[in-house]
PDB file of N, CA and C in Angstrom:
ATOM      1  N   MET A 175       0.826  -1.169  -0.001  1.00  0.00           N
ATOM      2  CA  MET A 175       0.003  -0.011  -0.004  1.00  0.00           C
ATOM      3  C   MET A 175       0.870   1.250   0.016  1.00  0.00           C
ATOM      4  N   LEU A 176       0.874   1.911  -1.088  1.00  0.00           N
ATOM      5  CA  LEU A 176       1.669   3.105  -1.203  1.00  0.00           C
ATOM      6  C   LEU A 176       0.862   4.335  -0.822  1.00  0.00           C
ATOM      7  N   ALA A 177       1.432   5.153  -0.008  1.00  0.00           N
ATOM      8  CA  ALA A 177       0.722   6.356   0.429  1.00  0.00           C
ATOM      9  C   ALA A 177       0.851   7.448  -0.641  1.00  0.00           C
ATOM     10  N   THR A 178      -0.218   8.171  -0.836  1.00  0.00           N
ATOM     11  CA  THR A 178      -0.177   9.322  -1.715  1.00  0.00           C
ATOM     12  C   THR A 178      -0.389  10.543  -0.863  1.00  0.00           C
ATOM     13  N   THR A 179      -0.204  11.715  -1.453  1.00  0.00           N
ATOM     14  CA  THR A 179      -0.388  12.955  -0.708  1.00  0.00           C
ATOM     15  C   THR A 179      -1.868  13.229  -0.533  1.00  0.00           C
ATOM     16  N   HIS A 180      -2.282  13.509   0.689  1.00  0.00           N
ATOM     17  CA  HIS A 180      -3.648  13.829   1.004  1.00  0.00           C
ATOM     18  C   HIS A 180      -3.682  15.154   1.754  1.00  0.00           C
ATOM     19  N   PRO A 181      -4.750  15.916   1.582  1.00  0.00           N
ATOM     20  CA  PRO A 181      -4.782  17.242   2.203  1.00  0.00           C
ATOM     21  C   PRO A 181      -4.846  17.237   3.718  1.00  0.00           C
ATOM     22  N   HIS A 182      -5.086  16.088   4.337  1.00  0.00           N
ATOM     23  CA  HIS A 182      -5.229  16.002   5.784  1.00  0.00           C
ATOM     24  C   HIS A 182      -3.915  15.694   6.507  1.00  0.00           C
ATOM     25  N   ASP A 183      -2.853  15.532   5.761  1.00  0.00           N
ATOM     26  CA  ASP A 183      -1.536  15.206   6.335  1.00  0.00           C
ATOM     27  C   ASP A 183      -1.571  13.944   7.167  1.00  0.00           C
ATOM     28  N   PHE A 184      -2.178  12.886   6.650  1.00  0.00           N
ATOM     29  CA  PHE A 184      -2.192  11.616   7.335  1.00  0.00           C
ATOM     30  C   PHE A 184      -0.829  10.980   7.254  1.00  0.00           C
ATOM     31  N   THR A 185      -0.450  10.254   8.314  1.00  0.00           N
ATOM     32  CA  THR A 185       0.792   9.485   8.291  1.00  0.00           C
ATOM     33  C   THR A 185       0.584   8.260   7.393  1.00  0.00           C
ATOM     34  N   ASN A 186       1.657   7.626   7.015  1.00  0.00           N
ATOM     35  CA  ASN A 186       1.551   6.397   6.203  1.00  0.00           C
ATOM     36  C   ASN A 186       0.743   5.342   6.955  1.00  0.00           C
ATOM     37  N   LYS A 187       0.961   5.228   8.243  1.00  0.00           N
ATOM     38  CA  LYS A 187       0.232   4.228   9.053  1.00  0.00           C
ATOM     39  C   LYS A 187      -1.249   4.538   9.072  1.00  0.00           C
ATOM     40  N   GLU A 188      -1.604   5.832   9.216  1.00  0.00           N
ATOM     41  CA  GLU A 188      -3.014   6.216   9.227  1.00  0.00           C
ATOM     42  C   GLU A 188      -3.677   5.899   7.876  1.00  0.00           C
ATOM     43  N   ILE A 189      -2.970   6.142   6.788  1.00  0.00           N
ATOM     44  CA  ILE A 189      -3.516   5.824   5.473  1.00  0.00           C
ATOM     45  C   ILE A 189      -3.690   4.310   5.339  1.00  0.00           C
ATOM     46  N   GLN A 190      -2.734   3.545   5.841  1.00  0.00           N
ATOM     47  CA  GLN A 190      -2.840   2.091   5.812  1.00  0.00           C
ATOM     48  C   GLN A 190      -4.072   1.632   6.592  1.00  0.00           C
ATOM     49  N   ILE A 191      -4.297   2.229   7.747  1.00  0.00           N
ATOM     50  CA  ILE A 191      -5.451   1.851   8.571  1.00  0.00           C
ATOM     51  C   ILE A 191      -6.751   2.282   7.900  1.00  0.00           C
ATOM     52  N   ILE A 192      -6.768   3.454   7.271  1.00  0.00           N
ATOM     53  CA  ILE A 192      -7.963   3.887   6.520  1.00  0.00           C
ATOM     54  C   ILE A 192      -8.305   2.863   5.453  1.00  0.00           C
ATOM     55  N   GLU A 193      -7.279   2.431   4.717  1.00  0.00           N
ATOM     56  CA  GLU A 193      -7.504   1.456   3.644  1.00  0.00           C
ATOM     57  C   GLU A 193      -8.062   0.132   4.188  1.00  0.00           C
ATOM     58  N   LEU A 194      -7.558  -0.293   5.347  1.00  0.00           N
ATOM     59  CA  LEU A 194      -8.042  -1.533   5.952  1.00  0.00           C
ATOM     60  C   LEU A 194      -9.469  -1.389   6.483  1.00  0.00           C
ATOM     61  N   ILE A 195      -9.769  -0.237   7.068  1.00  0.00           N
ATOM     62  CA  ILE A 195     -11.152   0.043   7.499  1.00  0.00           C
ATOM     63  C   ILE A 195     -12.087   0.016   6.287  1.00  0.00           C
ATOM     64  N   LYS A 196     -11.632   0.646   5.212  1.00  0.00           N
ATOM     65  CA  LYS A 196     -12.443   0.722   3.980  1.00  0.00           C
ATOM     66  C   LYS A 196     -12.720  -0.669   3.424  1.00  0.00           C
ATOM     67  N   LYS A 197     -11.779  -1.599   3.650  1.00  0.00           N
ATOM     68  CA  LYS A 197     -11.971  -2.995   3.193  1.00  0.00           C
ATOM     69  C   LYS A 197     -12.862  -3.803   4.139  1.00  0.00           C
ATOM     70  N   GLY A 198     -13.302  -3.169   5.231  1.00  0.00           N
ATOM     71  CA  GLY A 198     -14.251  -3.811   6.144  1.00  0.00           C
ATOM     72  C   GLY A 198     -13.630  -4.516   7.324  1.00  0.00           C
ATOM     73  N   LEU A 199     -12.353  -4.326   7.581  1.00  0.00           N
ATOM     74  CA  LEU A 199     -11.718  -4.986   8.725  1.00  0.00           C
ATOM     75  C   LEU A 199     -12.071  -4.256  10.015  1.00  0.00           C
ATOM     76  N   SER A 200     -12.217  -5.032  11.067  1.00  0.00           N
ATOM     77  CA  SER A 200     -12.473  -4.469  12.417  1.00  0.00           C
ATOM     78  C   SER A 200     -11.150  -4.006  13.017  1.00  0.00           C
ATOM     79  N   SER A 201     -11.243  -3.255  14.102  1.00  0.00           N
ATOM     80  CA  SER A 201     -10.044  -2.823  14.805  1.00  0.00           C
ATOM     81  C   SER A 201      -9.191  -4.014  15.234  1.00  0.00           C
ATOM     82  N   LYS A 202      -9.836  -5.064  15.697  1.00  0.00           N
ATOM     83  CA  LYS A 202      -9.101  -6.283  16.125  1.00  0.00           C
ATOM     84  C   LYS A 202      -8.382  -6.899  14.939  1.00  0.00           C
ATOM     85  N   GLU A 203      -9.079  -7.016  13.809  1.00  0.00           N
ATOM     86  CA  GLU A 203      -8.453  -7.612  12.621  1.00  0.00           C
ATOM     87  C   GLU A 203      -7.291  -6.763  12.121  1.00  0.00           C
ATOM     88  N   ILE A 204      -7.462  -5.436  12.172  1.00  0.00           N
ATOM     89  CA  ILE A 204      -6.378  -4.538  11.763  1.00  0.00           C
ATOM     90  C   ILE A 204      -5.200  -4.715  12.708  1.00  0.00           C
ATOM     91  N   ALA A 205      -5.467  -4.732  13.993  1.00  0.00           N
ATOM     92  CA  ALA A 205      -4.400  -4.901  15.005  1.00  0.00           C
ATOM     93  C   ALA A 205      -3.648  -6.199  14.766  1.00  0.00           C
ATOM     94  N   ASP A 206      -4.361  -7.287  14.508  1.00  0.00           N
ATOM     95  CA  ASP A 206      -3.730  -8.573  14.263  1.00  0.00           C
ATOM     96  C   ASP A 206      -2.864  -8.536  12.984  1.00  0.00           C
ATOM     97  N   GLN A 207      -3.381  -7.909  11.954  1.00  0.00           N
ATOM     98  CA  GLN A 207      -2.664  -7.851  10.688  1.00  0.00           C
ATOM     99  C   GLN A 207      -1.406  -6.986  10.782  1.00  0.00           C
ATOM    100  N   LEU A 208      -1.482  -5.888  11.562  1.00  0.00           N
ATOM    101  CA  LEU A 208      -0.344  -4.963  11.665  1.00  0.00           C
ATOM    102  C   LEU A 208       0.571  -5.259  12.861  1.00  0.00           C
ATOM    103  N   PHE A 209       0.209  -6.293  13.639  1.00  0.00           N
ATOM    104  CA  PHE A 209       1.007  -6.676  14.821  1.00  0.00           C
ATOM    105  C   PHE A 209       1.110  -5.536  15.832  1.00  0.00           C
ATOM    106  N   VAL A 210      -0.016  -4.877  16.086  1.00  0.00           N
ATOM    107  CA  VAL A 210      -0.117  -3.828  17.091  1.00  0.00           C
ATOM    108  C   VAL A 210      -1.318  -4.144  17.974  1.00  0.00           C
ATOM    109  N   SER A 211      -1.473  -3.388  19.072  1.00  0.00           N
ATOM    110  CA  SER A 211      -2.614  -3.604  19.947  1.00  0.00           C
ATOM    111  C   SER A 211      -3.859  -2.933  19.369  1.00  0.00           C
ATOM    112  N   GLU A 212      -5.008  -3.410  19.847  1.00  0.00           N
ATOM    113  CA  GLU A 212      -6.285  -2.765  19.453  1.00  0.00           C
ATOM    114  C   GLU A 212      -6.295  -1.306  19.914  1.00  0.00           C
ATOM    115  N   ASN A 213      -5.698  -1.038  21.067  1.00  0.00           N
ATOM    116  CA  ASN A 213      -5.656   0.350  21.562  1.00  0.00           C
ATOM    117  C   ASN A 213      -4.879   1.254  20.609  1.00  0.00           C
ATOM    118  N   THR A 214      -3.817   0.726  20.009  1.00  0.00           N
ATOM    119  CA  THR A 214      -3.055   1.499  19.027  1.00  0.00           C
ATOM    120  C   THR A 214      -3.924   1.809  17.811  1.00  0.00           C
ATOM    121  N   VAL A 215      -4.684   0.841  17.356  1.00  0.00           N
ATOM    122  CA  VAL A 215      -5.584   1.033  16.208  1.00  0.00           C
ATOM    123  C   VAL A 215      -6.657   2.066  16.582  1.00  0.00           C
ATOM    124  N   ARG A 216      -7.218   1.957  17.777  1.00  0.00           N
ATOM    125  CA  ARG A 216      -8.214   2.924  18.227  1.00  0.00           C
ATOM    126  C   ARG A 216      -7.654   4.343  18.256  1.00  0.00           C
ATOM    127  N   ARG A 217      -6.428   4.490  18.720  1.00  0.00           N
ATOM    128  CA  ARG A 217      -5.778   5.807  18.782  1.00  0.00           C
ATOM    129  C   ARG A 217      -5.604   6.358  17.352  1.00  0.00           C
ATOM    130  N   HIS A 218      -5.166   5.500  16.445  1.00  0.00           N
ATOM    131  CA  HIS A 218      -5.035   5.937  15.027  1.00  0.00           C
ATOM    132  C   HIS A 218      -6.384   6.360  14.476  1.00  0.00           C
ATOM    133  N   ARG A 219      -7.436   5.596  14.814  1.00  0.00           N
ATOM    134  CA  ARG A 219      -8.770   5.972  14.327  1.00  0.00           C
ATOM    135  C   ARG A 219      -9.202   7.332  14.882  1.00  0.00           C
ATOM    136  N   GLN A 220      -8.892   7.595  16.133  1.00  0.00           N
ATOM    137  CA  GLN A 220      -9.215   8.882  16.737  1.00  0.00           C
ATOM    138  C   GLN A 220      -8.440  10.005  16.033  1.00  0.00           C
ATOM    139  N   ASN A 221      -7.170   9.766  15.760  1.00  0.00           N
ATOM    140  CA  ASN A 221      -6.352  10.765  15.058  1.00  0.00           C
ATOM    141  C   ASN A 221      -6.865  11.024  13.642  1.00  0.00           C
ATOM    142  N   ILE A 222      -7.277   9.959  12.968  1.00  0.00           N
ATOM    143  CA  ILE A 222      -7.820  10.093  11.621  1.00  0.00           C
ATOM    144  C   ILE A 222      -9.097  10.932  11.688  1.00  0.00           C
ATOM    145  N   ALA A 223      -9.969  10.614  12.614  1.00  0.00           N
ATOM    146  CA  ALA A 223     -11.251  11.346  12.745  1.00  0.00           C
ATOM    147  C   ALA A 223     -10.987  12.820  13.053  1.00  0.00           C
ATOM    148  N   TRP A 224     -10.012  13.089  13.915  1.00  0.00           N
ATOM    149  CA  TRP A 224      -9.687  14.474  14.257  1.00  0.00           C
ATOM    150  C   TRP A 224      -9.147  15.226  13.034  1.00  0.00           C
ATOM    151  N   LYS A 225      -8.196  14.618  12.334  1.00  0.00           N
ATOM    152  CA  LYS A 225      -7.606  15.257  11.158  1.00  0.00           C
ATOM    153  C   LYS A 225      -8.615  15.456  10.057  1.00  0.00           C
ATOM    154  N   ALA A 226      -9.571  14.538   9.937  1.00  0.00           N
ATOM    155  CA  ALA A 226     -10.616  14.618   8.910  1.00  0.00           C
ATOM    156  C   ALA A 226     -11.723  15.587   9.290  1.00  0.00           C
ATOM    157  N   GLY A 227     -11.739  15.982  10.564  1.00  0.00           N
ATOM    158  CA  GLY A 227     -12.774  16.912  11.031  1.00  0.00           C
ATOM    159  C   GLY A 227     -14.144  16.266  11.169  1.00  0.00           C
ATOM    160  N   THR A 228     -14.163  14.947  11.388  1.00  0.00           N
ATOM    161  CA  THR A 228     -15.439  14.261  11.536  1.00  0.00           C
ATOM    162  C   THR A 228     -15.843  14.233  13.020  1.00  0.00           C
ATOM    163  N   SER A 229     -17.124  14.158  13.238  1.00  0.00           N
ATOM    164  CA  SER A 229     -17.629  13.993  14.604  1.00  0.00           C
ATOM    165  C   SER A 229     -18.749  12.969  14.559  1.00  0.00           C
ATOM    166  N   GLY A 230     -18.540  11.881  15.238  1.00  0.00           N
ATOM    167  CA  GLY A 230     -19.523  10.819  15.248  1.00  0.00           C
ATOM    168  C   GLY A 230     -19.221   9.742  14.206  1.00  0.00           C
ATOM    169  N   LYS A 231     -19.828   8.578  14.458  1.00  0.00           N
ATOM    170  CA  LYS A 231     -19.582   7.429  13.595  1.00  0.00           C
ATOM    171  C   LYS A 231     -20.049   7.627  12.171  1.00  0.00           C
ATOM    172  N   SER A 232     -21.196   8.267  12.009  1.00  0.00           N
ATOM    173  CA  SER A 232     -21.775   8.449  10.678  1.00  0.00           C
ATOM    174  C   SER A 232     -20.866   9.268   9.786  1.00  0.00           C
ATOM    175  N   SER A 233     -20.382  10.401  10.277  1.00  0.00           N
ATOM    176  CA  SER A 233     -19.502  11.234   9.438  1.00  0.00           C
ATOM    177  C   SER A 233     -18.148  10.569   9.237  1.00  0.00           C
ATOM    178  N   PHE A 234     -17.666   9.783  10.207  1.00  0.00           N
ATOM    179  CA  PHE A 234     -16.415   9.044  10.049  1.00  0.00           C
ATOM    180  C   PHE A 234     -16.576   8.006   8.944  1.00  0.00           C
ATOM    181  N   ARG A 235     -17.682   7.259   8.975  1.00  0.00           N
ATOM    182  CA  ARG A 235     -17.933   6.238   7.956  1.00  0.00           C
ATOM    183  C   ARG A 235     -18.036   6.884   6.568  1.00  0.00           C
ATOM    184  N   LYS A 236     -18.681   8.028   6.464  1.00  0.00           N
ATOM    185  CA  LYS A 236     -18.825   8.713   5.196  1.00  0.00           C
ATOM    186  C   LYS A 236     -17.441   9.139   4.686  1.00  0.00           C
ATOM    187  N   PHE A 237     -16.608   9.661   5.584  1.00  0.00           N
ATOM    188  CA  PHE A 237     -15.260  10.043   5.202  1.00  0.00           C
ATOM    189  C   PHE A 237     -14.485   8.833   4.674  1.00  0.00           C
ATOM    190  N   ILE A 238     -14.538   7.725   5.397  1.00  0.00           N
ATOM    191  CA  ILE A 238     -13.829   6.506   4.995  1.00  0.00           C
ATOM    192  C   ILE A 238     -14.316   6.039   3.628  1.00  0.00           C
ATOM    193  N   LYS A 239     -15.620   6.042   3.462  1.00  0.00           N
ATOM    194  CA  LYS A 239     -16.213   5.573   2.210  1.00  0.00           C
ATOM    195  C   LYS A 239     -15.723   6.393   1.024  1.00  0.00           C
ATOM    196  N   ASN A 240     -15.543   7.695   1.205  1.00  0.00           N
ATOM    197  CA  ASN A 240     -15.140   8.581   0.128  1.00  0.00           C
ATOM    198  C   ASN A 240     -13.623   8.742  -0.009  1.00  0.00           C
ATOM    199  N   PHE A 241     -12.866   8.104   0.888  1.00  0.00           N
ATOM    200  CA  PHE A 241     -11.408   8.233   0.829  1.00  0.00           C
ATOM    201  C   PHE A 241     -10.861   7.452  -0.358  1.00  0.00           C
ATOM    202  N   PRO A 242     -10.026   8.070  -1.185  1.00  0.00           N
ATOM    203  CA  PRO A 242      -9.499   7.363  -2.362  1.00  0.00           C
ATOM    204  C   PRO A 242      -8.424   6.350  -1.936  1.00  0.00           C
ATOM    205  N   LEU A 243      -8.588   5.121  -2.414  1.00  0.00           N
ATOM    206  CA  LEU A 243      -7.571   4.115  -2.134  1.00  0.00           C
ATOM    207  C   LEU A 243      -6.329   4.357  -2.974  1.00  0.00           C
ATOM    208  N   ALA A 244      -5.172   4.029  -2.407  1.00  0.00           N
ATOM    209  CA  ALA A 244      -3.898   4.155  -3.146  1.00  0.00           C
ATOM    210  C   ALA A 244      -3.865   3.081  -4.205  1.00  0.00           C
ATOM    211  N   ASN A 245      -3.168   3.375  -5.278  1.00  0.00           N
ATOM    212  CA  ASN A 245      -3.033   2.409  -6.382  1.00  0.00           C
ATOM    213  C   ASN A 245      -1.946   1.399  -6.105  1.00  0.00           C
TER     214      ASN A 245
END
């Protein structure tokens, strides 16, 4: 997964997590795949939501759905 430039200044790890969320993986599945704790994934999700300016699950899901996947 190659990171591209995004206006929100996401880290490469955050973009990787966005892509995994977009593919339908849960925080636990993402944590297992990336060999990190679920708490680490939750923190990344919080940072993504903050940088994206979303508030609440609905707007976060909408942001994820519209996020362009890297080629």
